[in-house]
Structures are given as C-alpha cells and as structure tokens.
Amino acid sequence: MGASDFAKLPHIGEAVRRKEDYRFLTGSGQYTDDINLPNQRYAVFVRSPHAHAAITGIDTSRAAAMPGVMRVFTGSDVEGKMGGLPCGWLITSTDGTPMKEPPHPILAQGKVRYVGDHVAMVVADTLEQARDAAEAVAVDYDVLSAVVDVRQAAGASALHEAAPDNRCYKWAIGDKAAVDAVFASAHHVTRLAITNNRLVPNAMEPRAALASFSRATDDYTLYVSNQNPHVERLLMTAFVLGLPEHKVRVIAPDVGGGFGSKIFLYAEDVALTWASKQLNCPVKWTCDRSEAFLCDAHGRDHSTQAEMAMDSQGKFLALRVHTDANLGAYLSTFSTAVPTILYATLLAGQYTTPQIHVEVDAWFTNTSPVDAYRGAGRPEATYMLERLVTRCAWEMGLAQDEIRERNMITSFPYQTPVALQYDTGDYLGAMFKANALADVKGFEARRRASEAKGLRRGLGYSSYIEACGIAPSNIAGALGARAGLFECGEIRVHPTGSVTVFTGSHSHGQGHETTFAQVVAARLGIPVENVDVVHGDTGRVPFGMGTYGSRSISVGGAAIMKALDKIETKAKKIAAHLMEAGDGDVEFAGGEFRIKGTDKMVTFGQVALTAYVPHNYPLDKLEPGLNENAFYDPVNFTFPAGTYIAEVEIDPATGTVRLDRFTAVDDFGTIINPMIVEGQVHGGLVQGIGQALMENCVYDKDSGQLLTGSFMDYAMPRADDFPRFTLDTVCTPCTHNPLGTKGCGEAGAIGSPPAVMNAVLDALKDLGVKDLDMPASPARVWEAIQAARP
C-alpha cells in the first residue's frame, strides 16, 4: 500500500483521544519508582563536590558500620571487573585519526572530573540509612584547576591522559577551498558569533532504576526509566559487564518524559545491575531533582562563528562555519554525533546555498556530559543559520521573509552540499501560510501602538528543517555509528480478531499506544479499541532501537506496516480458501475480503478465527496462526520543515520580554492524529521558547560549581509565559516510507528559539542593540540596552 492510499484510510487523520491517558489521569500509571520487589535494598551515590580533583583516599569504614548498611562500593571494587561506559558513535578527525575516547568508569578511579561525578555507592536496608551512610564516606581530594567554558578548553589542565589538549576531535564537512574562493569575491559578507546556551533536560519523572538477580536462573532484570531498553541492554552486556545478552531483561515501564536524556546508558544503571548479584538482593535508586541537575546529560553548549557570502541581490553564495562543541567531562552514548552528523549536515537549511564548509572542534570540560536533547544538533544548526539569515536580511535592507523567499529551495529532490538529499517539501507554501496567519501586514500598526505605550515590538522569523529517523544503517555505519538504526514491529492477531502490536519504539509521552493502534486499525478495518500496543520490555518485544530523533512513526510505524503487509498476504490466502478462490482474486478493504467482481465476502474476524481453528484447512499449504514481524531500515532521513513567526513586546525600562504572538506552520507529511501532533508541537514550542527567554545552565568559571542547580536558579517556563499558539500545516508526504510521515516530536524546539531571538533583536535594533545571546532574560535585555546607549 502506498502512502497516498494509506492517508485515505479510516482513522488516519482523526483526532482519536489518547488510549493511555485514562491510566495517567487516574493515577494508574506504573513508573519505575512505583515498582518494589521483595528483599529490596536502596542505593545512594556519593558524588564529587569538586569539578576536577585527584582522589587521594577514601575511608568507608564509618559508613560501612552504620545501621542497615550492606556494602559501600568504590572504584577499587569495580576496577578490572567491568568496562567503562561506551560511546556509540566514532568520529574521525580531519587528519584521519579516530577521536580521543578516554575511559568513562562506573565509579571514579583516581580522579573526578565534574561536580556530581560518581565516587561511591552505598547500599542499605532503607533509603534514609543509605543517605546517612553516604554522608559518612570520607574522601580526600587534591583539587585541580577546572575549565567549564568550551572556548577556554584548549589552554586548560588536561582532564584525560588520552586527550592532553582536551580536544576530542576536529571534524569538517564541505569544500573549504571552494568556499574560500567564493568569499574572496563576494559582494557582501555577513558575520555572526553566537553561543547556544547549555540546558538541563528536567523531565517530569527523574531517572530511576531497580535491578534484581536470580541465582536460580542466573538472570538479571533491570527496571529503568529509559527510552530504548534494547540499546541499554546491548551496551551494558556487550561493552560493560560482559554478560550474555539473553541473561539480562530490561523493562522500561511508563516513563515520564525523556527528551533525549533517557536514551543513554548511565553509570547508575550498571552499578545497580552488578550490585544486585554481589548482594543477592534487588537494589533500587531514584534520582532526586538536585542529582538530576548535576548528573543527567545536558544539552546544547556550542560556541559558533559563522559567515554568509552574498551577491548584490541577497542570494546566498557560500556559508562558512566554525563551532566549538562542549562534550563535558566524558563521552556520553551519542554525544559525538550531535555536533557533527546531526548538526553540520543540516546547515543548508531550506536554502540553495551552493557551497558550505563547516569545521567542528569538540572539547572535554569539567562539566556534566553533554548529549542529545530534544532536537539533538538540529536546534543548534537552525539557531545559528536562522539568526544569520535574519542578520543577512537586515544588512542587505531586505525584509526577513523576502531574503528567505529569494533563497528557498523550490525543486525536489534537492542535493545539499553537506551530504543530505531532501526528497520533498513546500518551503514557500509554509512561509506564505505563516505570513497570513501571523497577520504580518498588520505588524507595523501593532508596532506603533506599542511605541505609543513606551514599549518596543519586534517580529522574528525562523524557517527550519530537520532530519528525522536517523538512517540508513549502512551509511550511518560508514559515518561512525556503532549500532543499527532500524526498527521492528510484530503483529499478533488473536482468534477473535483483536490485535496486539509489539514495537521496539518506546512511548514516554508521544502517544504511541494511540497512533500505532490507529495505523493497525486503519489497515485491518477494525476498531481502534481492539488494538493494544506493547513496548519497553526486552523480554516481550523483538530487538528494536527505541525512541529518539522523531523516528517512531516514520521508522517504527513503517516496520508495523511491513508486518501488516505480511498479515494481509497470509490472510488473503485463508480467505481464498474459505471462499474457494485463488488468493490473487481476493481484495481486502474495510475489514472485508472479497472476490474481485463478486459480492462474495468474509470478514477479517472470520479469517482470524479460521487461522486458529483450522478445520478443513490446507495444512500442507498454510500453517495455522496469524502472527508476523518485520524490520524496517529507512533508505533516507525524513525532512520535516516549516516557518515560525514570533512577535514580542519589550519594556525598555525593565528589559521584560512578553511573547505576544506565535505562529507555527509545519510540514510533517501524513498526519495520523492531529490532536497528538498539536500537543507535540505545543510541548516543543514551550521548550524552545524556554531556552530563548529563560533557561540557562551556568557553572562557576573558576570552581566549576553548578550555579543553577535547582529551580530556584534555573528558570522553567510556565503556562502563563505564553500566548495562544496559532498552528497549521502544509503536507508533502515523505516519498520513501509507506505512511508518508516525517516526524513531529522535536520541530517546536528546533524552530522556535531563533524566531523568538530574531523578534527580540528586531524590537531592540532601533535602540542600538546589535546582538544578544540566549536567554533574553530581563536582566540581559536591560543590560544590552544600557550598553548600547552612548
């Protein structure tokens, strides 16, 4: 079935209410911390108070003697017994050498490298006893100088022997000589230096893990708040603990948000799994919010210099970019791919820029590891490019939409100069629709009204593109991926005609239990209520790669479609037998099998029952049952795109920025459930606007202490910070997956920060403010206004 036919099926495009919401709204969800096992003990981690220090001694004797304490583990207990945390993507430097890949120990061995680094693990009968004992662990440190700013990493004390200059790699893409030649003769060059501020993910549910070991079967079970349990199991068994994979079961039950931060294998997960055998009892750990600020993988943290060469009409001729990317103290699971494969390859944006060269230096610093956070490289690319494009417009005396219109891609497929090939899109259509919805023509009148009140009003554009469903595996492997990027789907039809779907994708807020059920119900012609979706358990679902990169419906959904193809093929043979016809003469639609050109028909329910009650059944030609699985490896990324327009009002006396209007027009291809898509866009917009206006993770530049370690210091957006969003879509279905879908989970967080910042700068440019980094907090805006005054 092609994507165009699929889009016409019943249930597709319907705003079906989320099936999973009833259990969440009634408090019936089951998260990792809700699970308790017999004979369970509790773990608390002793964490480094220093950003960089040598460990000269650890005295655990007092802690070990305290009531209820079973054991205190330190780095010496695990050294030689397990490997360190692995990195899942190998980047090769421009000189042909592999990236520097220093050890990432489960518990610190000889040295700590950021505030929050794991020093020891205390296991006790109760959580309170474990906390008390953790405070009694005495650690002697020889404090070393620390570096937290990526721009100062090159001249700082080395974090790792393997990287004496703190550089992990130098990577580049594009034709440097060709780009330099264009710049040498360009009519105009626009330059921009920006910082993409570091963020703390702050999912609603903190990370948690509960590990148990069975001596009877020599099996481990790990309950964990994670986005991809199969990948967690693979990395832990193959690279860290050296266990047979089938001896470890990983279960990710209900998960309260992830945003990328729960993709990764963390030290706590490994330590608990290993300790459960050492102590022969289940061991549980639940992260508190303060720990989460310290030790969850952070996001963003780029420092970039960019230049755009243009002709006299504002046509883009070449783009030149250099980025310093902060990786933190250690390599996280996919950290190395974020500022390279997922960032630089998106810097063509929606534009026909003929030549692009991007160079990335990635550095170790004394900060929490940095990895994928909602968008993962795509927000960083979009922010840099869209800030630069708007700057180009202002310097060339053009409107923000005019310069975009002059440079947008209009013919597809389109091969960019940074590796990617876009299959389809309607970039101008999305921008024109956004212009109309945002009432751009009425902006000048609104600006004059604001000025009459002593306020400043600004308009900002962002025309983003993202690459979703990281693929295909063979090309990703050639680029350094150490894992496949396929997805699995299994369809189990029961005798009564109801269906259970098993998927390797994981739902932690996306609504998979509804959208996947809609896909299956549409194909089989059965009610959505008759379809259940199972995910998150390596003991029940085939090997899958989990949820990240807005891949679930385009990759996981495509795998389900392939399994449904197999179901339909076999079901037609059963139907043909029942109707005494050839299976080539059988058509299937709306839950009914018919012989072409006749009114002879059997229902899907009849076929399902026959498959399991095979009386008078050609067993020599058809085996009983109706159960199929499939794997899908995409041939290309999908490319959601759109235009966002922000309108802000600023009080120059206080620096307060009020977001007055926000319009988002997206192209997500075929939309399965518009209500869920709208919710995903709303959530992404809030996170992206939060970064632009308030969120900012800050370390002290001298001590390396985290200064924004709680919600008292790290501002999170709230509902009353936002206007009513105006949303709409255009649709150009993806050409290479059977659903025509593109992915929607990260778009809002990708396109919104530059739209907001361009609006802020548009409002301030008449006051002499030429540039401002995120977040545009009242204090920063006020200071920028004062600094711009003569």
PDB file of C-alpha atoms in Angstrom, residues 275-430:
ATOM      1  CA  ALA A 275      25.493  -4.956  42.759  1.00  0.00           C
ATOM      2  CA  SER A 276      22.252  -6.962  42.664  1.00  0.00           C
ATOM      3  CA  LYS A 277      24.324 -10.106  42.098  1.00  0.00           C
ATOM      4  CA  GLN A 278      27.052  -9.144  44.537  1.00  0.00           C
ATOM      5  CA  LEU A 279      24.477  -8.659  47.312  1.00  0.00           C
ATOM      6  CA  ASN A 280      21.923 -11.227  46.087  1.00  0.00           C
ATOM      7  CA  CYS A 281      19.062  -8.780  46.513  1.00  0.00           C
ATOM      8  CA  PRO A 282      17.231  -6.194  44.429  1.00  0.00           C
ATOM      9  CA  VAL A 283      18.767  -2.716  44.590  1.00  0.00           C
ATOM     10  CA  LYS A 284      16.799   0.453  43.873  1.00  0.00           C
ATOM     11  CA  TRP A 285      17.873   4.018  43.149  1.00  0.00           C
ATOM     12  CA  THR A 286      15.697   7.016  42.371  1.00  0.00           C
ATOM     13  CA  CYS A 287      17.350  10.243  41.341  1.00  0.00           C
ATOM     14  CA  ASP A 288      16.300  13.344  43.206  1.00  0.00           C
ATOM     15  CA  ARG A 289      15.995  16.655  41.377  1.00  0.00           C
ATOM     16  CA  SER A 290      19.279  18.012  42.721  1.00  0.00           C
ATOM     17  CA  GLU A 291      21.110  14.954  41.445  1.00  0.00           C
ATOM     18  CA  ALA A 292      19.378  15.306  38.085  1.00  0.00           C
ATOM     19  CA  PHE A 293      20.721  18.826  37.668  1.00  0.00           C
ATOM     20  CA  LEU A 294      24.231  17.547  38.379  1.00  0.00           C
ATOM     21  CA  CYS A 295      24.431  14.260  36.545  1.00  0.00           C
ATOM     22  CA  ASP A 296      21.788  13.926  33.830  1.00  0.00           C
ATOM     23  CA  ALA A 297      23.307  14.508  30.409  1.00  0.00           C
ATOM     24  CA  HIS A 298      22.900  18.170  29.475  1.00  0.00           C
ATOM     25  CA  GLY A 299      22.129  19.649  26.069  1.00  0.00           C
ATOM     26  CA  ARG A 300      23.429  22.252  23.559  1.00  0.00           C
ATOM     27  CA  ASP A 301      26.510  24.344  24.665  1.00  0.00           C
ATOM     28  CA  HIS A 302      28.015  25.443  21.343  1.00  0.00           C
ATOM     29  CA  SER A 303      30.113  28.486  20.545  1.00  0.00           C
ATOM     30  CA  THR A 304      29.970  29.356  16.842  1.00  0.00           C
ATOM     31  CA  GLN A 305      31.356  31.836  14.338  1.00  0.00           C
ATOM     32  CA  ALA A 306      29.518  31.940  11.005  1.00  0.00           C
ATOM     33  CA  GLU A 307      29.778  33.918   7.767  1.00  0.00           C
ATOM     34  CA  MET A 308      27.451  34.148   4.776  1.00  0.00           C
ATOM     35  CA  ALA A 309      28.665  35.358   1.368  1.00  0.00           C
ATOM     36  CA  MET A 310      26.007  37.011  -0.841  1.00  0.00           C
ATOM     37  CA  ASP A 311      25.630  38.693  -4.206  1.00  0.00           C
ATOM     38  CA  SER A 312      24.164  42.160  -4.646  1.00  0.00           C
ATOM     39  CA  GLN A 313      20.599  40.789  -4.623  1.00  0.00           C
ATOM     40  CA  GLY A 314      20.947  38.929  -1.359  1.00  0.00           C
ATOM     41  CA  LYS A 315      21.378  35.499  -2.939  1.00  0.00           C
ATOM     42  CA  PHE A 316      23.413  33.153  -0.748  1.00  0.00           C
ATOM     43  CA  LEU A 317      26.666  32.068  -2.389  1.00  0.00           C
ATOM     44  CA  ALA A 318      28.579  30.323   0.393  1.00  0.00           C
ATOM     45  CA  LEU A 319      28.429  29.604   4.114  1.00  0.00           C
ATOM     46  CA  ARG A 320      31.458  29.193   6.379  1.00  0.00           C
ATOM     47  CA  VAL A 321      31.067  27.953   9.959  1.00  0.00           C
ATOM     48  CA  HIS A 322      33.334  27.062  12.857  1.00  0.00           C
ATOM     49  CA  THR A 323      31.848  25.562  16.027  1.00  0.00           C
ATOM     50  CA  ASP A 324      33.408  24.662  19.359  1.00  0.00           C
ATOM     51  CA  ALA A 325      31.238  21.980  20.958  1.00  0.00           C
ATOM     52  CA  ASN A 326      31.314  21.175  24.661  1.00  0.00           C
ATOM     53  CA  LEU A 327      31.166  17.410  25.323  1.00  0.00           C
ATOM     54  CA  GLY A 328      31.518  17.699  29.093  1.00  0.00           C
ATOM     55  CA  ALA A 329      33.820  15.524  31.181  1.00  0.00           C
ATOM     56  CA  TYR A 330      33.167  12.195  29.422  1.00  0.00           C
ATOM     57  CA  LEU A 331      31.733  10.889  26.184  1.00  0.00           C
ATOM     58  CA  SER A 332      28.067  10.009  26.549  1.00  0.00           C
ATOM     59  CA  THR A 333      26.302   7.425  24.380  1.00  0.00           C
ATOM     60  CA  PHE A 334      25.659   9.542  21.266  1.00  0.00           C
ATOM     61  CA  SER A 335      27.388  12.780  22.244  1.00  0.00           C
ATOM     62  CA  THR A 336      29.948  12.768  19.459  1.00  0.00           C
ATOM     63  CA  ALA A 337      27.331  12.596  16.679  1.00  0.00           C
ATOM     64  CA  VAL A 338      25.329  15.591  17.898  1.00  0.00           C
ATOM     65  CA  PRO A 339      27.709  18.423  16.844  1.00  0.00           C
ATOM     66  CA  THR A 340      28.761  16.639  13.647  1.00  0.00           C
ATOM     67  CA  ILE A 341      26.396  14.268  11.819  1.00  0.00           C
ATOM     68  CA  LEU A 342      23.238  15.763  13.353  1.00  0.00           C
ATOM     69  CA  TYR A 343      24.369  19.398  13.200  1.00  0.00           C
ATOM     70  CA  ALA A 344      26.652  20.246  10.318  1.00  0.00           C
ATOM     71  CA  THR A 345      24.666  18.253   7.757  1.00  0.00           C
ATOM     72  CA  LEU A 346      21.611  20.475   8.445  1.00  0.00           C
ATOM     73  CA  LEU A 347      23.341  23.781   7.778  1.00  0.00           C
ATOM     74  CA  ALA A 348      21.994  24.076   4.254  1.00  0.00           C
ATOM     75  CA  GLY A 349      18.613  24.667   5.877  1.00  0.00           C
ATOM     76  CA  GLN A 350      15.841  25.431   3.400  1.00  0.00           C
ATOM     77  CA  TYR A 351      18.195  27.347   1.129  1.00  0.00           C
ATOM     78  CA  THR A 352      20.029  26.850  -2.162  1.00  0.00           C
ATOM     79  CA  THR A 353      23.437  27.902  -0.816  1.00  0.00           C
ATOM     80  CA  PRO A 354      25.814  26.300  -3.373  1.00  0.00           C
ATOM     81  CA  GLN A 355      28.902  25.964  -1.167  1.00  0.00           C
ATOM     82  CA  ILE A 356      29.166  25.218   2.553  1.00  0.00           C
ATOM     83  CA  HIS A 357      32.123  24.374   4.761  1.00  0.00           C
ATOM     84  CA  VAL A 358      31.739  23.522   8.451  1.00  0.00           C
ATOM     85  CA  GLU A 359      34.502  22.791  10.947  1.00  0.00           C
ATOM     86  CA  VAL A 360      33.795  21.449  14.427  1.00  0.00           C
ATOM     87  CA  ASP A 361      36.187  21.182  17.359  1.00  0.00           C
ATOM     88  CA  ALA A 362      34.813  19.089  20.234  1.00  0.00           C
ATOM     89  CA  TRP A 363      36.276  19.561  23.714  1.00  0.00           C
ATOM     90  CA  PHE A 364      36.293  17.951  27.128  1.00  0.00           C
ATOM     91  CA  THR A 365      35.454  20.261  30.055  1.00  0.00           C
ATOM     92  CA  ASN A 366      34.800  19.816  33.778  1.00  0.00           C
ATOM     93  CA  THR A 367      31.031  19.731  33.348  1.00  0.00           C
ATOM     94  CA  SER A 368      28.317  17.108  33.145  1.00  0.00           C
ATOM     95  CA  PRO A 369      28.456  15.133  29.875  1.00  0.00           C
ATOM     96  CA  VAL A 370      26.537  16.720  27.003  1.00  0.00           C
ATOM     97  CA  ASP A 371      24.420  14.623  24.656  1.00  0.00           C
ATOM     98  CA  ALA A 372      21.190  14.628  22.669  1.00  0.00           C
ATOM     99  CA  TYR A 373      18.425  16.890  23.981  1.00  0.00           C
ATOM    100  CA  ARG A 374      15.141  17.420  22.112  1.00  0.00           C
ATOM    101  CA  GLY A 375      16.329  18.065  18.571  1.00  0.00           C
ATOM    102  CA  ALA A 376      19.947  16.986  19.105  1.00  0.00           C
ATOM    103  CA  GLY A 377      22.082  19.069  16.742  1.00  0.00           C
ATOM    104  CA  ARG A 378      19.138  20.257  14.667  1.00  0.00           C
ATOM    105  CA  PRO A 379      18.215  23.092  17.119  1.00  0.00           C
ATOM    106  CA  GLU A 380      21.856  24.185  17.207  1.00  0.00           C
ATOM    107  CA  ALA A 381      22.027  24.224  13.397  1.00  0.00           C
ATOM    108  CA  THR A 382      18.710  26.027  12.974  1.00  0.00           C
ATOM    109  CA  TYR A 383      19.508  28.614  15.623  1.00  0.00           C
ATOM    110  CA  MET A 384      22.829  29.514  14.032  1.00  0.00           C
ATOM    111  CA  LEU A 385      21.534  29.563  10.454  1.00  0.00           C
ATOM    112  CA  GLU A 386      18.258  31.393  11.078  1.00  0.00           C
ATOM    113  CA  ARG A 387      19.923  34.027  13.240  1.00  0.00           C
ATOM    114  CA  LEU A 388      22.452  34.519  10.444  1.00  0.00           C
ATOM    115  CA  VAL A 389      19.812  34.675   7.682  1.00  0.00           C
ATOM    116  CA  THR A 390      17.883  37.374   9.530  1.00  0.00           C
ATOM    117  CA  ARG A 391      21.105  39.305  10.083  1.00  0.00           C
ATOM    118  CA  CYS A 392      21.752  38.995   6.338  1.00  0.00           C
ATOM    119  CA  ALA A 393      18.322  40.489   5.634  1.00  0.00           C
ATOM    120  CA  TRP A 394      18.900  43.484   7.881  1.00  0.00           C
ATOM    121  CA  GLU A 395      22.331  44.189   6.441  1.00  0.00           C
ATOM    122  CA  MET A 396      21.007  43.924   2.865  1.00  0.00           C
ATOM    123  CA  GLY A 397      17.978  46.112   3.604  1.00  0.00           C
ATOM    124  CA  LEU A 398      15.514  43.282   2.966  1.00  0.00           C
ATOM    125  CA  ALA A 399      12.551  42.008   4.941  1.00  0.00           C
ATOM    126  CA  GLN A 400      13.087  38.724   6.808  1.00  0.00           C
ATOM    127  CA  ASP A 401      10.617  36.871   4.595  1.00  0.00           C
ATOM    128  CA  GLU A 402      11.962  38.451   1.396  1.00  0.00           C
ATOM    129  CA  ILE A 403      15.519  37.169   1.834  1.00  0.00           C
ATOM    130  CA  ARG A 404      14.168  33.735   2.659  1.00  0.00           C
ATOM    131  CA  GLU A 405      11.917  33.727  -0.400  1.00  0.00           C
ATOM    132  CA  ARG A 406      14.861  34.661  -2.647  1.00  0.00           C
ATOM    133  CA  ASN A 407      16.917  31.725  -1.405  1.00  0.00           C
ATOM    134  CA  MET A 408      14.455  28.907  -0.650  1.00  0.00           C
ATOM    135  CA  ILE A 409      14.631  25.533  -2.403  1.00  0.00           C
ATOM    136  CA  THR A 410      11.690  25.036  -4.755  1.00  0.00           C
ATOM    137  CA  SER A 411      12.665  21.925  -6.750  1.00  0.00           C
ATOM    138  CA  PHE A 412      12.961  18.377  -5.357  1.00  0.00           C
ATOM    139  CA  PRO A 413      14.751  16.099  -4.805  1.00  0.00           C
ATOM    140  CA  TYR A 414      17.471  18.527  -3.742  1.00  0.00           C
ATOM    141  CA  GLN A 415      21.073  17.543  -3.023  1.00  0.00           C
ATOM    142  CA  THR A 416      22.680  19.786  -0.420  1.00  0.00           C
ATOM    143  CA  PRO A 417      26.441  20.458  -0.328  1.00  0.00           C
ATOM    144  CA  VAL A 418      26.575  18.877   3.164  1.00  0.00           C
ATOM    145  CA  ALA A 419      25.640  15.290   2.269  1.00  0.00           C
ATOM    146  CA  LEU A 420      21.858  15.216   2.732  1.00  0.00           C
ATOM    147  CA  GLN A 421      19.325  14.904  -0.077  1.00  0.00           C
ATOM    148  CA  TYR A 422      15.870  16.326   0.625  1.00  0.00           C
ATOM    149  CA  ASP A 423      13.137  14.258  -1.015  1.00  0.00           C
ATOM    150  CA  THR A 424      10.243  16.715  -0.917  1.00  0.00           C
ATOM    151  CA  GLY A 425       8.922  19.892   0.660  1.00  0.00           C
ATOM    152  CA  ASP A 426       6.945  23.104   0.200  1.00  0.00           C
ATOM    153  CA  TYR A 427       9.011  25.727   1.980  1.00  0.00           C
ATOM    154  CA  LEU A 428       7.492  28.761   0.283  1.00  0.00           C
ATOM    155  CA  GLY A 429       3.968  27.458   0.886  1.00  0.00           C
ATOM    156  CA  ALA A 430       4.644  27.091   4.604  1.00  0.00           C
TER     157      ALA A 430
END
